[in-house]
PDB file of N, CA and C in Angstrom:
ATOM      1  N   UNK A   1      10.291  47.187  24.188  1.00  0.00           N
ATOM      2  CA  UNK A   1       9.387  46.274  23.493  1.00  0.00           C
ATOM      3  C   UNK A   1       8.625  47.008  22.384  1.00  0.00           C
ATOM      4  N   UNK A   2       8.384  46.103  21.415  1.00  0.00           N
ATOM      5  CA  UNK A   2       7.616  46.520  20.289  1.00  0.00           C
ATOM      6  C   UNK A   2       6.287  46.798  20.406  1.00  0.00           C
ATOM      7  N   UNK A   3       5.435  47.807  19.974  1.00  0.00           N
ATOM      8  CA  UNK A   3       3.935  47.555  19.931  1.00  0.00           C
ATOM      9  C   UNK A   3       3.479  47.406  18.517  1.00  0.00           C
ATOM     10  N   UNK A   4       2.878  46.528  18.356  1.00  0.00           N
ATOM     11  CA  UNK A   4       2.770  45.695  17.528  1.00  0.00           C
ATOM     12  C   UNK A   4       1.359  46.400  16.901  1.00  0.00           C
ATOM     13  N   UNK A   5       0.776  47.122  15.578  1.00  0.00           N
ATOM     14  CA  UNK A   5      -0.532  47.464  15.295  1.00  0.00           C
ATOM     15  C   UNK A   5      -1.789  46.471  14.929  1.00  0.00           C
ATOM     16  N   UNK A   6      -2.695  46.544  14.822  1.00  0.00           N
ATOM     17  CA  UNK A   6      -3.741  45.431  15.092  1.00  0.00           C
ATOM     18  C   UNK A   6      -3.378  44.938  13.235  1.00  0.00           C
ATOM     19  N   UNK A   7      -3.071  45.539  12.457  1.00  0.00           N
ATOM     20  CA  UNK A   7      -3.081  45.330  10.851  1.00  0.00           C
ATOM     21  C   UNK A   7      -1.777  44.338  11.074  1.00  0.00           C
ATOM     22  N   UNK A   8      -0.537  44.459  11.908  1.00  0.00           N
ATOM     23  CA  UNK A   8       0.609  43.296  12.010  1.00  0.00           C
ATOM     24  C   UNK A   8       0.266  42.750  12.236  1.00  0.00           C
ATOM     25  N   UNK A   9      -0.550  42.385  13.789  1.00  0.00           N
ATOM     26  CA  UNK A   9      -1.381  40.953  14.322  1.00  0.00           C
ATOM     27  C   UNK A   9      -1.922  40.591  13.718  1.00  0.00           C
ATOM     28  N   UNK A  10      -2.757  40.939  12.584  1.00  0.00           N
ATOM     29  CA  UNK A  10      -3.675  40.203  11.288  1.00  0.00           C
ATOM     30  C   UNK A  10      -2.640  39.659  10.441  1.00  0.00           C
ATOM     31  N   UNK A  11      -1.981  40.450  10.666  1.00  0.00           N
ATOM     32  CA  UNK A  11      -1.082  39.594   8.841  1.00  0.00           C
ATOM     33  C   UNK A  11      -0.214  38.308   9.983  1.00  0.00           C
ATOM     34  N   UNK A  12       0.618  38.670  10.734  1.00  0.00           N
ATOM     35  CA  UNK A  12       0.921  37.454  12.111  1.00  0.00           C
ATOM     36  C   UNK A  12      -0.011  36.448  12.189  1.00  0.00           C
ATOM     37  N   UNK A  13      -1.287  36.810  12.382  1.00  0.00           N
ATOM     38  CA  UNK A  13      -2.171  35.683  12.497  1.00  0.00           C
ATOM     39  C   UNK A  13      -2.337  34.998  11.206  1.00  0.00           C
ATOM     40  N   UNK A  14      -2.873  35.366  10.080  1.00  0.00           N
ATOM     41  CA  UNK A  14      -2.549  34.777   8.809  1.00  0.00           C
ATOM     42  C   UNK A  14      -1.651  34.218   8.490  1.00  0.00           C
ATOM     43  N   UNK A  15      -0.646  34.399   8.857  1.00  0.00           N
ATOM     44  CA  UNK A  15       0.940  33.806   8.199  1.00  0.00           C
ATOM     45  C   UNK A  15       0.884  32.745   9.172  1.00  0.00           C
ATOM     46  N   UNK A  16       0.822  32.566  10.601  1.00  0.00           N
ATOM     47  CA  UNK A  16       0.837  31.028  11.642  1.00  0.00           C
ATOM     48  C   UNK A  16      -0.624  30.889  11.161  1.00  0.00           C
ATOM     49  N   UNK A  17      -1.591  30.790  10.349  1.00  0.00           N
ATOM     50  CA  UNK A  17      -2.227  30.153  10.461  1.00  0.00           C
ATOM     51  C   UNK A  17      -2.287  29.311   9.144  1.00  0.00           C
ATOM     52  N   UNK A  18      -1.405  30.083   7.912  1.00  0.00           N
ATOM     53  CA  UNK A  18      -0.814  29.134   6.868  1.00  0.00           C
ATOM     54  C   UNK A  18       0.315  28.507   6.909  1.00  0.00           C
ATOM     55  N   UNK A  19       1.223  28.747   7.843  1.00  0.00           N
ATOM     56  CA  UNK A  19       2.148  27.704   8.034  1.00  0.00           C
ATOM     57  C   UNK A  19       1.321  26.079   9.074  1.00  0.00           C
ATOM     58  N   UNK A  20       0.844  26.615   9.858  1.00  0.00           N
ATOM     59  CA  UNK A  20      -0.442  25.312  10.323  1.00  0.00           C
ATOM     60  C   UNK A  20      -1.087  24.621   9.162  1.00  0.00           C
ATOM     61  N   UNK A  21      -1.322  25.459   8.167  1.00  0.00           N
ATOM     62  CA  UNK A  21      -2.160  24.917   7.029  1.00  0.00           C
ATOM     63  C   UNK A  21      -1.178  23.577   6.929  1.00  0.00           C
ATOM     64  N   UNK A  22      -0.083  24.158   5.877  1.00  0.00           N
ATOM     65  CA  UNK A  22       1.082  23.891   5.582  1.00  0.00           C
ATOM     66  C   UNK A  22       1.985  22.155   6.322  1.00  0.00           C
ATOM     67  N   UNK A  23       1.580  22.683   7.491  1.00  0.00           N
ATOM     68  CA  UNK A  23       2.653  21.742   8.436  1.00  0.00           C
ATOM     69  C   UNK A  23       1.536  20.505   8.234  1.00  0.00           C
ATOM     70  N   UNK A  24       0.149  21.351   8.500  1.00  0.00           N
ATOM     71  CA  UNK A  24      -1.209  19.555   8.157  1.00  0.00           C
ATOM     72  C   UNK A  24      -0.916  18.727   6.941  1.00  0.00           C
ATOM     73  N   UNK A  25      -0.722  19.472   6.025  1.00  0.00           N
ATOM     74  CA  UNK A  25      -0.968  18.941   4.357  1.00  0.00           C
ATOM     75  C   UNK A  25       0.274  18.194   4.194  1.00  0.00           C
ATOM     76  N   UNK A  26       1.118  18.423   4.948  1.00  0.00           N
ATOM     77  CA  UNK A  26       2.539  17.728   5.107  1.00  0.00           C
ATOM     78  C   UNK A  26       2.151  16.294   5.720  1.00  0.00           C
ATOM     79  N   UNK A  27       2.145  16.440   7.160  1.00  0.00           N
ATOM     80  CA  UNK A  27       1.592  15.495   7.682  1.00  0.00           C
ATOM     81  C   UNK A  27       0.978  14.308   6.980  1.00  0.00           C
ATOM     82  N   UNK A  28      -0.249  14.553   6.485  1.00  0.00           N
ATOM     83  CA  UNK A  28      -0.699  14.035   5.848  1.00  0.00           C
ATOM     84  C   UNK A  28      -0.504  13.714   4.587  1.00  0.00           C
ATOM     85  N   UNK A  29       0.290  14.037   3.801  1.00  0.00           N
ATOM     86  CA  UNK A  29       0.642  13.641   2.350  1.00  0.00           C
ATOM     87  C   UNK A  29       2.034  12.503   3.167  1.00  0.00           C
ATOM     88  N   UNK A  30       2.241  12.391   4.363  1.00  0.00           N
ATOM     89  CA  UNK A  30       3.479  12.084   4.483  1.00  0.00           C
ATOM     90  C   UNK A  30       2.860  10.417   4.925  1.00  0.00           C
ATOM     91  N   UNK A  31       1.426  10.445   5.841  1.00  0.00           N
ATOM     92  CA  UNK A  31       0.566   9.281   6.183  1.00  0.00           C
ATOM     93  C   UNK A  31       0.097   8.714   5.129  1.00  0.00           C
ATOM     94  N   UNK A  32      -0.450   9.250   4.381  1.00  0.00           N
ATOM     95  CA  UNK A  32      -0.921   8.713   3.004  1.00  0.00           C
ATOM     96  C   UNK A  32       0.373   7.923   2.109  1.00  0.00           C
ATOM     97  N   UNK A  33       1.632   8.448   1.895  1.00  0.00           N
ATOM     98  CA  UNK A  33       2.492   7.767   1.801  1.00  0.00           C
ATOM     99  C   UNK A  33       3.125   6.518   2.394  1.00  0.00           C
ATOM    100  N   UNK A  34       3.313   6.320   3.650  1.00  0.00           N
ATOM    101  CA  UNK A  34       3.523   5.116   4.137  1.00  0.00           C
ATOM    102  C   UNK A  34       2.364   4.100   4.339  1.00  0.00           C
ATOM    103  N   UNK A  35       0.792   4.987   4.027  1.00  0.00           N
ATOM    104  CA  UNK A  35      -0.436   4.045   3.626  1.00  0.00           C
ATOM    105  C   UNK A  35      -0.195   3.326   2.562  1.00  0.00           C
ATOM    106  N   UNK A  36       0.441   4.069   1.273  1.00  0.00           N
ATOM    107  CA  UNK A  36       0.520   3.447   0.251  1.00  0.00           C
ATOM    108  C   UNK A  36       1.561   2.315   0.020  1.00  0.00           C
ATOM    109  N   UNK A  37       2.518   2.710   0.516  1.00  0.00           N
ATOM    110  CA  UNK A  37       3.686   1.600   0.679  1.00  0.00           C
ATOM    111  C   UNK A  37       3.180   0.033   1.235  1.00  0.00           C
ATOM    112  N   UNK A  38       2.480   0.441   2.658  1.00  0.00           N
ATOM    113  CA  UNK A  38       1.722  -0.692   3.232  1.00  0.00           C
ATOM    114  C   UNK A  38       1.418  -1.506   2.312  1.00  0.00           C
ATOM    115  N   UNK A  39       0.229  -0.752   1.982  1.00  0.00           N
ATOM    116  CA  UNK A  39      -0.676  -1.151   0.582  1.00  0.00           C
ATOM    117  C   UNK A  39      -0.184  -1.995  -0.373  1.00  0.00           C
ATOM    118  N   UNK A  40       1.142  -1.561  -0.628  1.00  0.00           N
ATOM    119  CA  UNK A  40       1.837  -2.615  -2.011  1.00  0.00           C
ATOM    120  C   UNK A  40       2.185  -2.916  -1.192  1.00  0.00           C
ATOM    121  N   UNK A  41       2.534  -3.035  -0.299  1.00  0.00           N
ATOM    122  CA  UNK A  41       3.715  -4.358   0.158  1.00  0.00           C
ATOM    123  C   UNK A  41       2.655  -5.475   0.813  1.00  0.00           C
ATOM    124  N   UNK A  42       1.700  -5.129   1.222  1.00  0.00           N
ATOM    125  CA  UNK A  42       0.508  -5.893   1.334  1.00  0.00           C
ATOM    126  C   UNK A  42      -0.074  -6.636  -0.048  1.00  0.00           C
ATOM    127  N   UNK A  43      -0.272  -6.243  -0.973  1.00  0.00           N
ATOM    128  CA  UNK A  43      -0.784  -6.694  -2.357  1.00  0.00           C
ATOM    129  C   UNK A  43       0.592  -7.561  -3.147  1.00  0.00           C
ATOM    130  N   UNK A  44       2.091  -7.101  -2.368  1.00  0.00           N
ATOM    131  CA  UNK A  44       3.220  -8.248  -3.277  1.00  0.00           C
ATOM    132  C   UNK A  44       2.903  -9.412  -2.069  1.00  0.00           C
ATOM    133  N   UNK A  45       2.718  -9.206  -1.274  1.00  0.00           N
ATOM    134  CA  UNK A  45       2.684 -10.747  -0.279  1.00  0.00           C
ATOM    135  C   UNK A  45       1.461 -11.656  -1.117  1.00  0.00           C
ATOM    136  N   UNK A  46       0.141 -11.017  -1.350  1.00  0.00           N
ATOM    137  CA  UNK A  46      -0.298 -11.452  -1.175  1.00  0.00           C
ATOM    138  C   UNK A  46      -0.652 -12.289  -2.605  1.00  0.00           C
ATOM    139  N   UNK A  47       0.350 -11.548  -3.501  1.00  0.00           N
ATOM    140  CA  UNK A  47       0.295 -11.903  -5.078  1.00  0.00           C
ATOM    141  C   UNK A  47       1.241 -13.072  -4.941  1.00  0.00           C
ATOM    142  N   UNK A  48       2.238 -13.516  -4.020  1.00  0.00           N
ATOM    143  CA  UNK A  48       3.335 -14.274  -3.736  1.00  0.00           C
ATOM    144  C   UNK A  48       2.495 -15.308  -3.035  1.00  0.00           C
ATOM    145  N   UNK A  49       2.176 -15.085  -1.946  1.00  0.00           N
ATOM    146  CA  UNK A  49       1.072 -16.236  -1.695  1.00  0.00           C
ATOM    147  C   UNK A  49      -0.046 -16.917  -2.580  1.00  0.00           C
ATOM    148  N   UNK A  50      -0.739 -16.163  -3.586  1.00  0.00           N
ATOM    149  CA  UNK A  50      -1.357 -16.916  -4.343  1.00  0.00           C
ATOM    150  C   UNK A  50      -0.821 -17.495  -5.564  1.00  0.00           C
ATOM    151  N   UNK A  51       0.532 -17.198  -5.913  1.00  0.00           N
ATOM    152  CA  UNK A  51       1.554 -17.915  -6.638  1.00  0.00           C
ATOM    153  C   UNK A  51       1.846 -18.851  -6.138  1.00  0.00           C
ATOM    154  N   UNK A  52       2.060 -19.222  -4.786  1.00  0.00           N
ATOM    155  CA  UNK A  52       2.652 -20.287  -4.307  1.00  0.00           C
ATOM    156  C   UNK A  52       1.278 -21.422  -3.870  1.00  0.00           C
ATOM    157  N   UNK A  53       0.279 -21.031  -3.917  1.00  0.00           N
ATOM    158  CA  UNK A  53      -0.630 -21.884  -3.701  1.00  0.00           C
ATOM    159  C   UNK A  53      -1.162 -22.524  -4.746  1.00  0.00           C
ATOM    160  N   UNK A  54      -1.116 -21.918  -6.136  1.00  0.00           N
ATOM    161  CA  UNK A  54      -1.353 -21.998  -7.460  1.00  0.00           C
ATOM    162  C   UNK A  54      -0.632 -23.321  -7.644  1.00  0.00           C
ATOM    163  N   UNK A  55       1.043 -22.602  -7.509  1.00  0.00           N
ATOM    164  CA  UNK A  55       1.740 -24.042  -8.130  1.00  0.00           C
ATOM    165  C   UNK A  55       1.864 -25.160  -7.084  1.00  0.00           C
ATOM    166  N   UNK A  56       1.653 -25.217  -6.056  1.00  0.00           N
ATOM    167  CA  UNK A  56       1.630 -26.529  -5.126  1.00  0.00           C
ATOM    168  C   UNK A  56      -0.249 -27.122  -5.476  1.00  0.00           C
ATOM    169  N   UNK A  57      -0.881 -26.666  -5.674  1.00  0.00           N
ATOM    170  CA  UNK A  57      -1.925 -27.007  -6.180  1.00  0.00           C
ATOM    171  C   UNK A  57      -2.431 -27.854  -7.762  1.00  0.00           C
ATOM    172  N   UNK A  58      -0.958 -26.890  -8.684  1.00  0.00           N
ATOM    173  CA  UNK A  58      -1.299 -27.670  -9.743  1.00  0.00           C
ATOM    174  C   UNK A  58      -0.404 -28.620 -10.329  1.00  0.00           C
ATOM    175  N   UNK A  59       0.678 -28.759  -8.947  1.00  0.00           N
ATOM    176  CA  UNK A  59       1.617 -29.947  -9.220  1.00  0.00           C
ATOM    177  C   UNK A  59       1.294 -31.329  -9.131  1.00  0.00           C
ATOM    178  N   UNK A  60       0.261 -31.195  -7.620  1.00  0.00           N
ATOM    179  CA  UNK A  60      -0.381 -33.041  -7.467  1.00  0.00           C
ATOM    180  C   UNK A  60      -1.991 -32.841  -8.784  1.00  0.00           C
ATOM    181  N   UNK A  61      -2.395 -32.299  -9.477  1.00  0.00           N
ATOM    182  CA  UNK A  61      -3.505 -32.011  -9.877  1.00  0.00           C
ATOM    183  C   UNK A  61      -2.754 -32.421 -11.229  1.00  0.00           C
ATOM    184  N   UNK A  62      -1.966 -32.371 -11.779  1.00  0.00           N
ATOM    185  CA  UNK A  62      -1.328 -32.316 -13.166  1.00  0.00           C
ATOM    186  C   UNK A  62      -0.978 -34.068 -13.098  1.00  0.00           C
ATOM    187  N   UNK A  63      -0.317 -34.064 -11.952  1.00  0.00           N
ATOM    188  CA  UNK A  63      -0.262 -35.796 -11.901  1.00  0.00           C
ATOM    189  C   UNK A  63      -1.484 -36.765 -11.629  1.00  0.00           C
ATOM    190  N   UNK A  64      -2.291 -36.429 -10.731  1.00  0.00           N
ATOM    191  CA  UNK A  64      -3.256 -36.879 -10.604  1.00  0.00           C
ATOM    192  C   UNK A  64      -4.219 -37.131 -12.251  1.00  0.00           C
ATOM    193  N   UNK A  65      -4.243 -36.152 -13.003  1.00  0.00           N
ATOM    194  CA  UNK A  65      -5.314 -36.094 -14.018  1.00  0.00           C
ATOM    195  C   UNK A  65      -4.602 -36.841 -14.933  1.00  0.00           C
ATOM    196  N   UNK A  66      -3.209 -37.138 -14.952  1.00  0.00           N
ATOM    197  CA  UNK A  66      -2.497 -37.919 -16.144  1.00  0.00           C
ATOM    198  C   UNK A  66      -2.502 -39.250 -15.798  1.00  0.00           C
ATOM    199  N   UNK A  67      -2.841 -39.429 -14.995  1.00  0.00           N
ATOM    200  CA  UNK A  67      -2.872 -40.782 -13.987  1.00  0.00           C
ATOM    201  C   UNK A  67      -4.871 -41.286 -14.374  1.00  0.00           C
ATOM    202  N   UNK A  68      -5.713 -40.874 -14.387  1.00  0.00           N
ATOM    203  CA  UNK A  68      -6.652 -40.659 -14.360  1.00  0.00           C
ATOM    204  C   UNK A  68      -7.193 -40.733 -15.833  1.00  0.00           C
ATOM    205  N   UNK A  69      -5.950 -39.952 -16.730  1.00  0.00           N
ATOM    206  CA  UNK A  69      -6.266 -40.484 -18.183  1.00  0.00           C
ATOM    207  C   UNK A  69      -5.848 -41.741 -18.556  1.00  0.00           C
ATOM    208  N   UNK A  70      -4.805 -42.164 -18.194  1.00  0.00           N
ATOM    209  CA  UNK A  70      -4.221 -43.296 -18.209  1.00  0.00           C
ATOM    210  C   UNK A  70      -4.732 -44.382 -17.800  1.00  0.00           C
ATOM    211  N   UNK A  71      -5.635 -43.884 -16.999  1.00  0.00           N
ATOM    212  CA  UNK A  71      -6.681 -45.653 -16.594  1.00  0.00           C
ATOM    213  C   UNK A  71      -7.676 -45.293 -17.391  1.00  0.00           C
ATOM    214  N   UNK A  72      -8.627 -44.174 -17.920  1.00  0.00           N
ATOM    215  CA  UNK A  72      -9.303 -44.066 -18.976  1.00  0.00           C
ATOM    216  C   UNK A  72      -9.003 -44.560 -19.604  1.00  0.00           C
ATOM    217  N   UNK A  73      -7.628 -44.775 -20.472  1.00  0.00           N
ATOM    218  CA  UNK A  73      -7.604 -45.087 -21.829  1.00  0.00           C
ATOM    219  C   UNK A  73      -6.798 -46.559 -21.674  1.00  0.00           C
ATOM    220  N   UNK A  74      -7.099 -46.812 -20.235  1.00  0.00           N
ATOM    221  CA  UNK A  74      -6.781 -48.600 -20.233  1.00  0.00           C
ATOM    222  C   UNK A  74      -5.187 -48.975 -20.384  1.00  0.00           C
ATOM    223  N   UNK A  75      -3.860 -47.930 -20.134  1.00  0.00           N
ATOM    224  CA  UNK A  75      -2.498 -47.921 -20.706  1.00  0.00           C
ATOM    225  C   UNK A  75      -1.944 -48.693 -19.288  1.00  0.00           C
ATOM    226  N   UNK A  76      -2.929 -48.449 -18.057  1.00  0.00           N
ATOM    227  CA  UNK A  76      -2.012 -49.457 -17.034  1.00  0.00           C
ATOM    228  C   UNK A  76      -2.604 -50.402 -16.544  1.00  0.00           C
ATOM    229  N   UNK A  77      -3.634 -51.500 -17.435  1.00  0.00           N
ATOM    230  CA  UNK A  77      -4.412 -52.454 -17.076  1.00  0.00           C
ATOM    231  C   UNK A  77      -5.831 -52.178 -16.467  1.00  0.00           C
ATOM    232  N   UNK A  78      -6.615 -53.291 -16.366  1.00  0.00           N
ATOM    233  CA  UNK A  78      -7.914 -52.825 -16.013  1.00  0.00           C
ATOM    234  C   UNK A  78      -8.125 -51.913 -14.769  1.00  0.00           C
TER     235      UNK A  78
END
C-alpha cells in the first residue's frame, strides 16, 4: 500500500471537492433547464387559451353589435 503525504491528501481533497463543485453546477444548470422548458410550455398553453377565448368571444359580440346597429338605424323595422 501507498502512503500517501499530507501535501497529496490536500491536493486529493481539493480535486473531490471541485469535482462536487462541478457535479452541483451541473445539476442545477440541468433543473433550471427543464424549469425553463416548463415555463414556455406553460406560457404557449396559456397564449393558446387566451386566443381561443378571444375569438369565441368576439364571434357572438361582432354579431350581436351588427344586429344592435341595425335596429339603431331602424333597417329591420321598429
Amino acid at each position: 500500500p501507498r502512503q500517501w503525504t499530507a501535501e497529496e491528501l490536500a491536493t486529493l481533497a481539493d480535486l473531490a471537492s471541485a469535482v462536487m463543485t462541478e457535479v452541483e453546477l451541473r445539476t442545477a444548470l440541468q433543473a433550471a433547464e427543464v424549469a425553463r422548458a416548463e415555463a414556455s410550455e406553460a406560457n404557449r398553453a396559456k397564449d393558446d387559451f387566451l386566443a381561443l377565448v378571444s375569438h369565441e368571444l368576439r364571434s357572438p359580440l361582432a354579431g350581436i353589435a351588427s344586429n344592435a346597429q341595425m335596429l339603431a338605424m331602424g333597417l329591420c323595422g321598429p
